[in-house]
XYZ file of C-alpha atoms in Angstrom:
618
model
C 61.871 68.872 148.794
C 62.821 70.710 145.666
C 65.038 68.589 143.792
C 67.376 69.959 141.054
C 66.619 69.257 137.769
C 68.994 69.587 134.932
C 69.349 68.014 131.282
C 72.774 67.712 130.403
C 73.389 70.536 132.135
C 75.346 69.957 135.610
C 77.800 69.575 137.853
C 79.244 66.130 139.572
C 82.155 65.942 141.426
C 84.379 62.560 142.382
C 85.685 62.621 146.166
C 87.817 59.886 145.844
C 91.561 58.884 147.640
C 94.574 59.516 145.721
C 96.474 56.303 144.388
C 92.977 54.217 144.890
C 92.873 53.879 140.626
C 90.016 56.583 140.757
C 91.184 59.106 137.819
C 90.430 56.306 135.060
C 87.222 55.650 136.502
C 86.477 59.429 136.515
C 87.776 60.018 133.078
C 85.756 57.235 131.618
C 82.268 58.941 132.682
C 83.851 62.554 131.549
C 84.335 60.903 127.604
C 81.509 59.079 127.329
C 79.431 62.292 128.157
C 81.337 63.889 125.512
C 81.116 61.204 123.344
C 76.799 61.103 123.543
C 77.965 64.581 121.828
C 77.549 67.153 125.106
C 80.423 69.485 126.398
C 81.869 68.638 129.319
C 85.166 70.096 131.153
C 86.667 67.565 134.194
C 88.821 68.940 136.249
C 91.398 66.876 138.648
C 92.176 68.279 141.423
C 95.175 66.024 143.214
C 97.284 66.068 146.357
C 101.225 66.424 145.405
C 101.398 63.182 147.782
C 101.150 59.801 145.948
C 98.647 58.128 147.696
C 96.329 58.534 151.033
C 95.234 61.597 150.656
C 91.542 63.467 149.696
C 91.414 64.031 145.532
C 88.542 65.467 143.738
C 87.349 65.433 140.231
C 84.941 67.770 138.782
C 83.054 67.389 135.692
C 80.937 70.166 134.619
C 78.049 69.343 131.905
C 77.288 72.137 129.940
C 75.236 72.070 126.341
C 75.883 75.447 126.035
C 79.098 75.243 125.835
C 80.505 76.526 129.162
C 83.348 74.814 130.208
C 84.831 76.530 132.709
C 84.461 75.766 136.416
C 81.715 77.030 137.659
C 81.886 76.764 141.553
C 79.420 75.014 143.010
C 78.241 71.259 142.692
C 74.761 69.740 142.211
C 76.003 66.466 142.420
C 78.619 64.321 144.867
C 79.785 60.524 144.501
C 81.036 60.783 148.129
C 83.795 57.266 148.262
C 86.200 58.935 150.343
C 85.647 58.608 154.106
C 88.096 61.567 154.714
C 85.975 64.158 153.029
C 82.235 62.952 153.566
C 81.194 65.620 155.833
C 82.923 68.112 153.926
C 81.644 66.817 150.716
C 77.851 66.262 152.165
C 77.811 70.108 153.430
C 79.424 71.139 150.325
C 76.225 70.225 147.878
C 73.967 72.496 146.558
C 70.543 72.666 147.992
C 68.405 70.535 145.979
C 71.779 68.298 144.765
C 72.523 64.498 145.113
C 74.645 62.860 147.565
C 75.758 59.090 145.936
C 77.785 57.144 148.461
C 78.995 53.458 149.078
C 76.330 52.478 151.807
C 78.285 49.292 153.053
C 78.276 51.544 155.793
C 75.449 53.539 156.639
C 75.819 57.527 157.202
C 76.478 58.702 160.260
C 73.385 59.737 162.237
C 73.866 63.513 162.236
C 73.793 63.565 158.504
C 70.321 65.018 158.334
C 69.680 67.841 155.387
C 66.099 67.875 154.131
C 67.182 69.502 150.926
C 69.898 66.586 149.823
C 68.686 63.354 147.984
C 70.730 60.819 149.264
C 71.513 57.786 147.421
C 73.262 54.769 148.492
C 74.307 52.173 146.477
C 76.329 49.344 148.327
C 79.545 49.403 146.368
C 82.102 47.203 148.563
C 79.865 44.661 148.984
C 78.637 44.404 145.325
C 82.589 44.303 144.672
C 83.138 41.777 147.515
C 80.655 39.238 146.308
C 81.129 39.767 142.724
C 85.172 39.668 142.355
C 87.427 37.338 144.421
C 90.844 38.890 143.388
C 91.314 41.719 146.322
C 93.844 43.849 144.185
C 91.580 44.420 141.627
C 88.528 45.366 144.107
C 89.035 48.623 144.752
C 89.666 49.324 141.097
C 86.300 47.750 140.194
C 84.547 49.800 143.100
C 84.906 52.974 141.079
C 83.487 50.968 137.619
C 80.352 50.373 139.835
C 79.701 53.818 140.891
C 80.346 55.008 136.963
C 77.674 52.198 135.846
C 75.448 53.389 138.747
C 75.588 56.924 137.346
C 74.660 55.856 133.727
C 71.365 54.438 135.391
C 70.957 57.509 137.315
C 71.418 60.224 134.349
C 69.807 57.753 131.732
C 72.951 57.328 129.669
C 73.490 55.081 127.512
C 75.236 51.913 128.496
C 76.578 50.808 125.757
C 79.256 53.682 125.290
C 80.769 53.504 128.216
C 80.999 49.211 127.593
C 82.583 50.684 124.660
C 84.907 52.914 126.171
C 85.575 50.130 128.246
C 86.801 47.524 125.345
C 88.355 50.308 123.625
C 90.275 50.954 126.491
C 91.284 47.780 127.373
C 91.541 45.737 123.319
C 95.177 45.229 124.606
C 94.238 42.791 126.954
C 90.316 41.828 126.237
C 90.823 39.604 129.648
C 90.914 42.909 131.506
C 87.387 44.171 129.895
C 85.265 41.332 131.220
C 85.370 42.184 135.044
C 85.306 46.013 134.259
C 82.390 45.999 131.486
C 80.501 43.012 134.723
C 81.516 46.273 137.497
C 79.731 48.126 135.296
C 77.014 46.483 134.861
C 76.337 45.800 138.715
C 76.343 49.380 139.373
C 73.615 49.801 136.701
C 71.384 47.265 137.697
C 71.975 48.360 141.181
C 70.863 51.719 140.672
C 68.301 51.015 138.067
C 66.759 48.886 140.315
C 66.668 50.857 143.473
C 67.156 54.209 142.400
C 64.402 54.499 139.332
C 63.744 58.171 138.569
C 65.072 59.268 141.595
C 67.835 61.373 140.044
C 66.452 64.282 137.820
C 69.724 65.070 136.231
C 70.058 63.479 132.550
C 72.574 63.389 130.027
C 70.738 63.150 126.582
C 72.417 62.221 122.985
C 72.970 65.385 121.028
C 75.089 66.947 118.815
C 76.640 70.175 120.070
C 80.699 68.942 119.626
C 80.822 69.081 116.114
C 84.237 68.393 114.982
C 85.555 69.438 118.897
C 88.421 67.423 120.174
C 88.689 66.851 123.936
C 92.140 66.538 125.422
C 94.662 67.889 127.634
C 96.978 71.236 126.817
C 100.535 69.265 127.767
C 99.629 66.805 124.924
C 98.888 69.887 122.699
C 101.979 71.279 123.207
C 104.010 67.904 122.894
C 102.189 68.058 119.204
C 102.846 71.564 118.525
C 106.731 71.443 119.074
C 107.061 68.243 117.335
C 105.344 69.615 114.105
C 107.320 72.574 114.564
C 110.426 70.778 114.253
C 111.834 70.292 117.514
C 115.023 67.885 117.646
C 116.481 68.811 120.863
C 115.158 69.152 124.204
C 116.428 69.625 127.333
C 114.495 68.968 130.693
C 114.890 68.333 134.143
C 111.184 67.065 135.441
C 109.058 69.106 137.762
C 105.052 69.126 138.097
C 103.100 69.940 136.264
C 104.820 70.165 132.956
C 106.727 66.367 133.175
C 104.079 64.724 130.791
C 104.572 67.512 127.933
C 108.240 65.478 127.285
C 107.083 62.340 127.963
C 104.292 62.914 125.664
C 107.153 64.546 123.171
C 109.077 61.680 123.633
C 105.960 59.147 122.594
C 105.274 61.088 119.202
C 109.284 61.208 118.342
C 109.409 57.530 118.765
C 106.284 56.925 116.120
C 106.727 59.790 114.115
C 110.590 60.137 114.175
C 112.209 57.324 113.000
C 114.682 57.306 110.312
C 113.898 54.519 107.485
C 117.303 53.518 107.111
C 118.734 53.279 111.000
C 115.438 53.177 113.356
C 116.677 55.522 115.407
C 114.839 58.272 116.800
C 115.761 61.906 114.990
C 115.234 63.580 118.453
C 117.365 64.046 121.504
C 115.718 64.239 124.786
C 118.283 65.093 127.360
C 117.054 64.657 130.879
C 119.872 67.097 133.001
C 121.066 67.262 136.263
C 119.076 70.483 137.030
C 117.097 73.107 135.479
C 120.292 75.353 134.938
C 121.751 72.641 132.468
C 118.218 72.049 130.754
C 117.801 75.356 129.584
C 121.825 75.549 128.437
C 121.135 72.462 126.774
C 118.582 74.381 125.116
C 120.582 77.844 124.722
C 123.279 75.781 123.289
C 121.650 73.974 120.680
C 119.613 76.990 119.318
C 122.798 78.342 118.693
C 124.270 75.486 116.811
C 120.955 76.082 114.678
C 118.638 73.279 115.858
C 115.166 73.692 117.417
C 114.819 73.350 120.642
C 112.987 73.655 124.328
C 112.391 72.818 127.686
C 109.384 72.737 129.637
C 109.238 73.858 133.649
C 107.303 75.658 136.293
C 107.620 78.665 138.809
C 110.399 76.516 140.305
C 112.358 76.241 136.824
C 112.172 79.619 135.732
C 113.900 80.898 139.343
C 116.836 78.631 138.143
C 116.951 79.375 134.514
C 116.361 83.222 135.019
C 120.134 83.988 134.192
C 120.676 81.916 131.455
C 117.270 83.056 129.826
C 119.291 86.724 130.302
C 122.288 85.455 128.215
C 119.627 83.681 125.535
C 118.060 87.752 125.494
C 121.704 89.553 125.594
C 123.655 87.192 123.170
C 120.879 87.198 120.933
C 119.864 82.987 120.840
C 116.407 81.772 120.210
C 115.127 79.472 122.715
C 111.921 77.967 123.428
C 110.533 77.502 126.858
C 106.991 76.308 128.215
C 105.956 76.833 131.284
C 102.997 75.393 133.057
C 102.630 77.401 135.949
C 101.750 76.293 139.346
C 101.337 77.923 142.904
C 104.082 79.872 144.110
C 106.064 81.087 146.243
C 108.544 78.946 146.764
C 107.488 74.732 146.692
C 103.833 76.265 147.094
C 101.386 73.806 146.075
C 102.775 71.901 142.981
C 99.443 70.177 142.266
C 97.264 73.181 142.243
C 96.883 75.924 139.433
C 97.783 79.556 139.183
C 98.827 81.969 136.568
C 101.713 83.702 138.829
C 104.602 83.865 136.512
C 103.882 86.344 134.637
C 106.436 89.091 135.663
C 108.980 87.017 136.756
C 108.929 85.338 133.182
C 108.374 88.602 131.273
C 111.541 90.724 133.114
C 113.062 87.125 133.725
C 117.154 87.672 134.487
C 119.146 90.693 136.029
C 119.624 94.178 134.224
C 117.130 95.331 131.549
C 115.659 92.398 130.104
C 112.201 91.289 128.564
C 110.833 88.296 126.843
C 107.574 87.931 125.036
C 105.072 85.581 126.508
C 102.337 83.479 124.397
C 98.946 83.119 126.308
C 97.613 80.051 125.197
C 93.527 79.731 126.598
C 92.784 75.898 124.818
C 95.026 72.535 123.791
C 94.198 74.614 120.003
C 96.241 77.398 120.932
C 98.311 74.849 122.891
C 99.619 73.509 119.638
C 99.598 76.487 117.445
C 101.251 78.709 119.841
C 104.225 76.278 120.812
C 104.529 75.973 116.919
C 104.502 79.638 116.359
C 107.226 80.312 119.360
C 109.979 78.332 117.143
C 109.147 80.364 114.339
C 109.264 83.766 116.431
C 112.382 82.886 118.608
C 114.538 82.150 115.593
C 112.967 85.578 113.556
C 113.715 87.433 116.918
C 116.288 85.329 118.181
C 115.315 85.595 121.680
C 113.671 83.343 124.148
C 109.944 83.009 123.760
C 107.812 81.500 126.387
C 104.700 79.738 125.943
C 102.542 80.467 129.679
C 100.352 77.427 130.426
C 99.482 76.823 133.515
C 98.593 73.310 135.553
C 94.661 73.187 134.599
C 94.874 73.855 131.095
C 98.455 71.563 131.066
C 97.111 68.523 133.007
C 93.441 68.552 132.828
C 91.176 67.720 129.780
C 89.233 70.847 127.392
C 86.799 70.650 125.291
C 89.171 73.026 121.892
C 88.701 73.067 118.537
C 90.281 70.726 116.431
C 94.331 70.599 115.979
C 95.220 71.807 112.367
C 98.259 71.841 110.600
C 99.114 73.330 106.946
C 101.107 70.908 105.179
C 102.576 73.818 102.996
C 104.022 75.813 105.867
C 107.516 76.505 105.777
C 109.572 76.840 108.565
C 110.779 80.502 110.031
C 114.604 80.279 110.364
C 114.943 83.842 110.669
C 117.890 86.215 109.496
C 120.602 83.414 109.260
C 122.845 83.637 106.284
C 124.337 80.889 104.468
C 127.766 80.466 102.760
C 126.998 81.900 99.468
C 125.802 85.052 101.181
C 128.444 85.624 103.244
C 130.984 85.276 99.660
C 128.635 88.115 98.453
C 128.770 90.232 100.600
C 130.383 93.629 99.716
C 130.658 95.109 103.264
C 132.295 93.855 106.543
C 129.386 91.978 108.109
C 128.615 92.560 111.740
C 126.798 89.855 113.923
C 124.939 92.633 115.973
C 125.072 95.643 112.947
C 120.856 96.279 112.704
C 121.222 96.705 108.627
C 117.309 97.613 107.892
C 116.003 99.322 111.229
C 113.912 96.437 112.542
C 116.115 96.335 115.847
C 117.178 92.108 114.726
C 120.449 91.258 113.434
C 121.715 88.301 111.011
C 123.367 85.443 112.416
C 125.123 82.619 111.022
C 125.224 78.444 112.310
C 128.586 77.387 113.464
C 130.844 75.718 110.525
C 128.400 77.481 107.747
C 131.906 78.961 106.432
C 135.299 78.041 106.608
C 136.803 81.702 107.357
C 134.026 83.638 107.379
C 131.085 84.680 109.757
C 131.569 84.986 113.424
C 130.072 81.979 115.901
C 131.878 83.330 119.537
C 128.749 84.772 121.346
C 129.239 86.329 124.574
C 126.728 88.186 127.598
C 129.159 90.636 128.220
C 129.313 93.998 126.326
C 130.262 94.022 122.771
C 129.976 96.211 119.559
C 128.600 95.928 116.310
C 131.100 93.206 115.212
C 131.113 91.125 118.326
C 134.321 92.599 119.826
C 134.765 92.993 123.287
C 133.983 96.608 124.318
C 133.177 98.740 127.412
C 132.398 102.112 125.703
C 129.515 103.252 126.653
C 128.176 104.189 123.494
C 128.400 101.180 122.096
C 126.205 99.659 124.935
C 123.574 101.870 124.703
C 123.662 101.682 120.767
C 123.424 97.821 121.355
C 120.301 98.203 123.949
C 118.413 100.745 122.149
C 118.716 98.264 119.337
C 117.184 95.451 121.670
C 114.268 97.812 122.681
C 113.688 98.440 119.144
C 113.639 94.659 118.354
C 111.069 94.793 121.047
C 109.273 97.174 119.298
C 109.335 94.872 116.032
C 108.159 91.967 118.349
C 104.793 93.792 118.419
C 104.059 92.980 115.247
C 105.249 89.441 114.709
C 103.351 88.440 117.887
C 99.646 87.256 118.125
C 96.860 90.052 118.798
C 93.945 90.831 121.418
C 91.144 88.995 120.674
C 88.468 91.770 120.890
C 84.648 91.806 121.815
C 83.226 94.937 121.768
C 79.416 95.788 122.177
C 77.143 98.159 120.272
C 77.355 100.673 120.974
C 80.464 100.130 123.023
C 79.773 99.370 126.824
C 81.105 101.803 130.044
C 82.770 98.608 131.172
C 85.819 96.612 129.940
C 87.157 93.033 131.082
C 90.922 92.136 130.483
C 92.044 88.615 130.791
C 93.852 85.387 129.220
C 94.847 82.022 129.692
C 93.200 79.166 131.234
C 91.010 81.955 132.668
C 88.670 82.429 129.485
C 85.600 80.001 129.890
C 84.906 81.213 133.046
C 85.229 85.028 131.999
C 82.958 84.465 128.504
C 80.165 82.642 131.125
C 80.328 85.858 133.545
C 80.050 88.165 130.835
C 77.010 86.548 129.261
C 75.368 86.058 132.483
C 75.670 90.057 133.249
C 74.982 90.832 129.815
C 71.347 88.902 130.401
C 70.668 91.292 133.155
C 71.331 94.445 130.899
C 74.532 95.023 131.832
C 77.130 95.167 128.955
C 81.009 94.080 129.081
C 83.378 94.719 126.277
C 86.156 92.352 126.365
C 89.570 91.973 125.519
C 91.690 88.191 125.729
C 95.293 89.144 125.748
C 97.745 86.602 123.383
C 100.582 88.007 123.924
C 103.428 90.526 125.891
C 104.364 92.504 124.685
C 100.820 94.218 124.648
C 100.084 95.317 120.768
C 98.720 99.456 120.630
C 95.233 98.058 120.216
C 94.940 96.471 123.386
C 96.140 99.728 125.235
C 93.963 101.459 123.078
C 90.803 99.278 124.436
C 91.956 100.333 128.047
C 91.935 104.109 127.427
C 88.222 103.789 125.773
C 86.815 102.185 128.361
C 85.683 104.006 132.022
C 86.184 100.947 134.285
C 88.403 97.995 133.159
C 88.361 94.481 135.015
C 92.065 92.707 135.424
C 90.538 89.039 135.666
C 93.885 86.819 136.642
C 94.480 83.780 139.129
C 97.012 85.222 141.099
C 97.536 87.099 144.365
C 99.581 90.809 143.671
C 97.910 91.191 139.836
C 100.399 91.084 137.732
C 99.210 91.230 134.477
C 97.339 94.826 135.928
C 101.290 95.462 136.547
C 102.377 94.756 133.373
C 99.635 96.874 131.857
C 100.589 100.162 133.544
C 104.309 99.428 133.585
C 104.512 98.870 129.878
C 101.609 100.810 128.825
C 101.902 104.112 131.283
C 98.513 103.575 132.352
C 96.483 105.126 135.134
C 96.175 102.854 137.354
C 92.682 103.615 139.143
C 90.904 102.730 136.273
C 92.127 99.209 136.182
C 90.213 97.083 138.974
C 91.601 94.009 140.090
C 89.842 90.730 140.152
C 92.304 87.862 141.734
C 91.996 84.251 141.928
C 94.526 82.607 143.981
C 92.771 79.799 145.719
C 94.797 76.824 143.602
C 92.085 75.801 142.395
C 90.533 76.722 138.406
C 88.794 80.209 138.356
C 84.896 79.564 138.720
C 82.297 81.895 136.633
C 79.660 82.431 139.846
C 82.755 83.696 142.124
C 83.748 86.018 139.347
C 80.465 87.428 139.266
C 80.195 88.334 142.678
C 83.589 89.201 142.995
C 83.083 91.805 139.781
C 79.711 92.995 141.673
C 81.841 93.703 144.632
C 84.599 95.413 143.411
C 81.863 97.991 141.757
C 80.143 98.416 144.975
C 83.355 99.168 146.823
C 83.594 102.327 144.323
C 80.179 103.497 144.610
C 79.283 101.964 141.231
C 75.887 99.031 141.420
C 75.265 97.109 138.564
C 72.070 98.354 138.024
C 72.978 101.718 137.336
C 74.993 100.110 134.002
C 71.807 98.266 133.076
C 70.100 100.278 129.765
C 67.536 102.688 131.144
C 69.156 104.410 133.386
C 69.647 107.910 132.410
C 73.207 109.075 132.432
C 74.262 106.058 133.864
C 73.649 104.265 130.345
């Protein structure tokens, strides 16, 4: 049998039970990879059900540097009963099948091209730990010690891991750093050479950080300057407050009281979160909510007020499966028009597309500063994988010299200078945004009633016509401005440029940057284009109209980025070929090949004919 070799380059997947203590014992192997200086990308995938049901955790091992799922699995520690055959049939030719043989495999498990390897986890527990709670719990330390022996890691960093983990409560350590070692000797024993996967010490992590992209954000809104948020919880975006809430009480204490310069207000719904929000802007602090598909339904009409009366806001939103409940412990990036048009009548609201916990941070920081220069509502589009699982991102930065954007707010002294009658919605230098004032700034002067029905220039009630369409042309032209302020494209372009374009953004990049190399070493050459931001900047339309054939790479069902891309950009549509992901699950680089190859074929276009040498095709 032809086994599959691989040094530190693989993929393993957990099947484990949900509630059985598993995701710590998964985690551990994922860090200590990265910490013997390899890239590695986990990925949890988790019923919405607390316990009983079938979880799964992949960990790709890449030293290249791909990080992205990649769809297929040359490894299995098979521990959940529930899934074996599935998870058995599932493996790769040539892959490894690790199980707890306690019990033996049932007799019609019989693939010649599978190594099986059994290590008797239960009863190494059993005999080796009398306290039954913490049993199952130690189970999963032996199969992570077994795997060190298996992939020749090193011990010592996971014992490490282990009594870093646990320094708290050193008691705790012993019997997890003794499951450990079981599993180790077990396999080591048994099992010696068997495996021909390997994890080797290197150094290809540099300065890389790995963590998850709720944390990020917690991080960026705090160093932005957040004092106010409003929330109502809802997977997957829950741990970006409590994580919020962690920093604030280290990093947000005032000297002289101990209290905690933040309010986190946990409402009654997502209608009152985000007026929580829209409120407080108003009154001039910073502040946001964070929600999903769910929230954004509810919040849609206030987030129309926050665009009409002109009052920054800040909203993330890690995106989950939709419609309705959907699946709220699966991923998808199917937002993305009901966020960008969110609210009745003509409204739009730019989105941040944030593809790493890097941009995590710096985007969340940079939507403050953009929703109080635009006074609008900005939304920052995560999505459950990049939210809730761990990425290997640059590090976070932060310049200690940056100043805060407040916008076009004018303070007492200006408002005595002024030698015309000042106008809360009067566009004074043609950049479609206003000035505004904070509540109590003067004691006669400057206007704080806001409103969402029609007013003119100097917040008076009014339905003349003219002065509503003065007052919306002004908001498209704000729109306009918003082009500029917002982040651009990030652009790859070949030389000379290719036939072939790929469009895409988000959580979706590692996986696109793999295809593309992989069908650039067969010849075949794709320029590429990461969107930031909506609204889209003239150079990424302009990428679109040089290119023949452009790719629409999303995780979502009706494609409705491709949507926003000829609705906002008057593009022709045929030349924009959707590629959709909508599975739930993180998009995977070897499905997005074949599901680029087949969307060619369908219009009479083969790969090979893009590959160099080929005449008029080049």
């Amino acid at each position: 049998m032809k086994q599959l070799h691989g040094l530190n380059d693989f993929v393993i997947r957990f099947a484990n039970v949900n509630g059985s203590g598993s995701a710590s014992a998964n985690n551990l192997f994922a860090k200590a990879v990265f910490r013997m200086g390899v890239p590695v990308s986990p990925k949890n995938i988790f019923p919405s059900n607390i316990q009983g049901l079938p979880t799964w955790y992949e960990v790709r091992v890449n030293a290249q540097g791909y990080v992205g799922r990649r769809g297929d699995v040359d490894m299995v520690v098979a521990v959940n009963g529930q899934t074996l055959r599935q998870d058995y049939d599932g493996l790769t030719p040539g892959g490894y099948f690790l199980f707890d043989s306690s019990k033996p495999l049932p007799e019609d498990f019989r693939r010649d091209d599978v190594t099986v390897i059994g290590v008797p986890m239960t009863l190494l527990c059993n005999e080796a730990f009398d306290n039954p709670k913490m049993r199952p719990l130690l189970k999963n330390i032996i199969y992570v010690g077994a795997l060190a022996a298996l992939l020749d890691m090193e011990l010592q960093v996971l014992i490490d891991s282990l009594t870093k983990q646990f320094r708290k409560n050193p008691k705790l350590a012993e019997p997890n750093i003794q499951a450990l070692q079981l599993g180790y000797d077990y396999a080591g024993e048994h099992f010696k050479d068997v495996c021909k996967l390997s994890v080797q010490r290197c150094n290809l992590v540099g300065d890389g950080i790995i963590m998850d992209g709720n944390t990020a954000v917690a991080l960026g809104a705090l160093y932005a300057g957040a004092t106010v948020v409003g929330w109502y919880p809802i997977t997957p975006s829950t741990s970006i407050i409590e994580a919020f809430g962690r920093y604030a009480e280290k990093f947000r204490i005032e000297q002289d009281t101990g209290r905690i310069k933040a309010a986190i207000v946990q409402a009654e719904d997502e209608l009152a979160a985000i007026g929580i929000v829209i409120g407080a802007s108003w009154n001039g602090a910073r502040a946001f909510t964070a929600t999903s598909g769910p929230g954004i339904s509810l919040m849609s009409e206030f987030l129309g007020l926050a665009y009409f009366a002109e009052i920054p806001a800040v909203l993330v939103n890690v995106q989950r499966t939709g419609p309705s409940t959907g699946m709220p412990t699966r991923t998808q990036q199917s937002d993305l028009i009901s966020c960008a048009y969110a609210s009745h009548g003509d409204t739009k609201h730019p989105l941040l597309f944030p593809c790493d916990p890097k941009e995590c941070f710096d985007m969340t920081a940079d939507a403050f500063d953009l929703a109080e220069r635009l006074q609008t509502p900005i939304m920052v589009m995560s999505d459950l994988d990049l939210g809730m699982n761990d990425h290997y991102s640059p590090p976070l930065h932060w310049d200690p010299d940056r100043v805060y954007d407040r916008g076009k707010v004018l303070n007492a002294a200006q408002l005595d200078g002024l030698t015309t009658t000042w106008g809360r919605y009067l566009d004074t230098d043609g950049d479609g945004i206003c000035t505004r004032t904070y509540p109590g700034t003067h004691p006669d002067k400057g206007v704080y009633f806001t409103r969402g029905t029609s007013r003119n220039e100097y917040s008076a009630y009014t339905e003349d016509s003219g002065a509503y369409i003065r007052n919306m042309e002004r908001l498209q032209l704000k729109w306009e401005t918003a082009k500029t302020l917002l982040p651009g494209p990030r652009i790859k372009l070949h030389e000379p440029q290719a036939r072939l374009g790929a469009v895409f953004y988000g959580s979706s990049t590692p996986a696109v940057y793999e295809t593309i190399e992989s069908l650039r070493a067969r010849g075949i050459a794709v320029d590429t284009m990461r969107l930031r931001a909506f609204p889209f900047q003239p150079g990424a339309l302009d990428f679109i109209h040089h290119h023949e054939l452009v790719f629409v790479i999303e995780q979502n069902r009706d494609s409705q980025m491709r949507t926003l891309l000829i609705n906002e950009g008057d593009l022709t549509p045929h030349k924009l070929i959707a590629i959709t992901c909508y599975d739930g699950l993180p998009l995977a680089s070897r499905s997005l090949t074949q599901a680029m190859e087949e969307a060619l074929a369908e219009r009479g276009v083969l790969l090979q004919q893009l590959a160099p040498g080929q005449g008029d095709a080049q």
